[in-house]
Amino acid sequence: MIQVEQKVLCHHCGEECRDEHINYDKKDFCCVGCKSIYELFQEDDLKELYQSRNKSNPHLRGKYDFLRNDEIKGQLLNFQSTDHSIIHLDLPDIHCSSCVYVLENLNEFHDGVIQTKVNFMKRAAEVHFDPRHISLEELAILLSSIGYPPEFNAADGTKKGKSIGNRISLKIGVAAFCFGNIMLLSFPEYLGIKDQMSHDFDRFFSYLNLFLVLPAFFFSGKEYFISAYKGLKRGFVNIDVPIALGMAILFIRSTYEIISATGSGYMDSLAGLIFFLLIGKWFQNKTYENLSFDRDYKSYFPLAVLKRDGDQEVPVPIQQLQEGDEIIIRNQEIIPADAVLLSDSANIDYSFVTGEQRAVKMDKGEHIYAGGRQAGERIYLKVLKATSQSYLTSLWNSDTFLNKKDSVSMIDRISKYFTIAIFTIAIVSSVFWYFIDPSQIWLVATSVLIVACPCALALSAPFTHGNTMRILGRNRFYLKSAEVAEKLTNVNTIVFDKTGTITTAGDHRVTYSGSPMKSVEKSILKGMTANSTHPLSKRIYDSLEDVELMHVDEFEEIVGKGIRAVFGKKVYKLGSSSWALHDNKVNEDSVFFSENDQLIGSFQVTNYYRPGLTKMVGDLSLLKYDLELLSGDNHQEEKVLKNILPQLRSMLFKQKPDDKLNYVKSLQRQHHKVLMLGDGLNDAGALSQSDVGIAVAEDVSAFSPACDAIIEGASVTKLSEFLQYVTEAKKIVIASFVISFLYNVVGLSFAVVGWLTPVFAAVLMPLSSITVVAFTTIAGNLLARKLKL
Amino acid sequence: MSVIFVLILVSMVVAGGFLSLFIWAVKSGQFDDTMTPSMRVLFDDKKKKKEKAEQQANLEENPS
């Protein structure tokens, strides 16, 4: 069957309708917000809309029970008083500007809401409300009823610090202010008209410079001193050590010159240095605010669960679950702890954990792992272990997650030798000058330390990596930090997960074999599958796109078997062969369709491999990467995989989460540098253990496990280009190192012979920084163009 | 020439004023979210219209 991609544009906002496509009033909408707006324009009265909607959503009752619990409420609310509360809510369904409109007019829906402020990029909103008129639970129901169910998970209430971006922009602002003004005040000196000025002016400008440099030095530059101090305390010379040293010497010598009136100092160089360094830091600190790289298991689990307490059902925070507690899981809820089933049967979907969408039938007394999702009626469970000790979460608590890999970057490795070299040069030239003219020692030694300050060196890596992050981000490959770009260059082994990584998670290829179906049979089939929640029937339903839907009688879905329906006088069955045909053959991979127990045909649902996969794997093996595959699935597709991906060194199937983790560990013990690509929670351990873990996501703002980078599904096949890019980018860093060393050699030779004047320093230091920045940026962009990124 | 002292000091005060405005803008969170306000700006009109309409309605009710 061929999948035809069709672009549908939203009736309201004109954006392309992607994952959730809503058809309303015979028009297409990309999200609930657009549909709501459309309705609003029809009715032009927000209250009416809400009232009509609220009535139609009885299923929301009970869903947010846990928000009545005061302890949970206290954790969630940012501010609480008798008539005013503030809460930050994650609303993942925010999609376009219409959503902002609807949400910011929430006070029109309900009088209890005072004000809403949406942050579009973070898909979050700050809601001010009056708890006397609307409780938190009602607020959540209100939001769900208009299509924005707020998301609460166990990680809530333990996060939210002030963003780092602001602090750095403040520092840059201050440094830029000081730098600019000092430059202006130093202009007479640059132009050489100093001699014509009166001595008073000279002194006045110098003192003003001294005054202006103070905020730049003590406010903007302080973190370099802190970082250098921390590094030295750990017995480690990082790049900030020579920088801090150069800055300190610059400051002391300039202050001395100004106060003793022996010169005008190097305040312009100092302020410029701090300014450029901070710009580099800011460039490198590009953050993807809407992405989250640090999710742990807490983000996956619900905030609270219903506990049976005598005759009552009370919501309790999952942290308080203890062994022996009886809990109730409703339809589509996630099981928060390893437990034993007390109800007669359950239908557990572990897709959340394994990435494989296949519901498993469980019987009374069976052991159910945390992370499964119940599909069907409510079930009762008895908790075996606290959430923090369940099978999945224990993976997180293993050492992998506690001591995060601490790698030394290339620049920090160099800086040790660099610092030693500077000191050697300073001492040697001091000794040299001692014999010629001892009065010059102080001048020369400080000049060496000033001019050697590795500003350009410190800028080359941040700018190259920052540029790399931007270019990769443009191609929907988002790195957590600039260090990841460097780590990527060291990788030599690539491990792929199967489901969701090299296959698309949503798309499947449905093939039919058997006698050709009549159109009425197709319509019946569509009618049967339309009402089913089983993932396989959903896919069959999706494959019957152009078929008219037929209403069927006596629809019945039997868990673990299939669907039964009556049409006319015939009984149709869809499901396993033993059920649909009454034979004993076991065939897990096919779905059988029968009429009065006579076979009509069978469906095979197979994975849909990403286009371009074969080429990418070929390219990667040409680049001498070891390629491996770990799959949680069975062997079913081994042959297909061997066929399309012959370069894979090994393929392992039926891998449990800890198998994957241990496999990566064993590779690392053989000194492989492992890059792992995976999607689900089942890969989380392995992703974190590997040197670079990349989470694959169809929608990058959706859930993804803790990782070093997030890649959008469709970009996975560009991996070989990405790796080529980072490898080449490393060469750019090295080339820019060479450039900055050359500048240093020039500067040092002037310093050693005692010719370093303030003007010379003021020109040389920014010039070297600008050259390096321009070089890395231009080279990086040219490279991207060459690789077509 | 000594007027330059005054001028420079005045210019410093002006520049310092801008710096403090910048610091205030950062601290008050104006750079926290640069995306949403660009969307929000499109919505304000309707609200104002509504308020105006209400005001007018009030005027009509109480002509005094």
XYZ file of C-alpha atoms in Angstrom, chain A residues 21 62 96 122 136 163 170 213 220 251 255 271 292 303 341 352 459 471 511 543 636 673 685 688 768-769 775 789:
28
model
C -6.118 17.022 12.411
C -12.598 12.387 38.664
C -0.414 28.318 17.454
C 7.629 26.705 26.668
C -7.536 24.074 41.161
C 17.006 31.133 33.322
C 22.722 41.514 31.967
C 35.912 49.486 34.467
C 30.607 40.973 34.484
C 43.488 45.517 36.216
C 45.107 50.880 38.266
C 36.611 45.907 29.255
C 13.844 19.349 27.900
C 1.610 13.077 40.234
C -2.978 -7.433 39.703
C 5.437 3.949 26.927
C 36.549 32.166 21.875
C 23.267 24.755 12.031
C -0.543 -5.451 3.733
C -5.276 1.958 5.927
C 10.173 -11.080 13.037
C 32.896 5.509 22.205
C 19.248 3.811 30.655
C 22.363 7.961 29.546
C 42.544 38.677 17.287
C 39.128 37.931 18.787
C 36.928 32.701 10.682
C 22.775 21.159 5.815
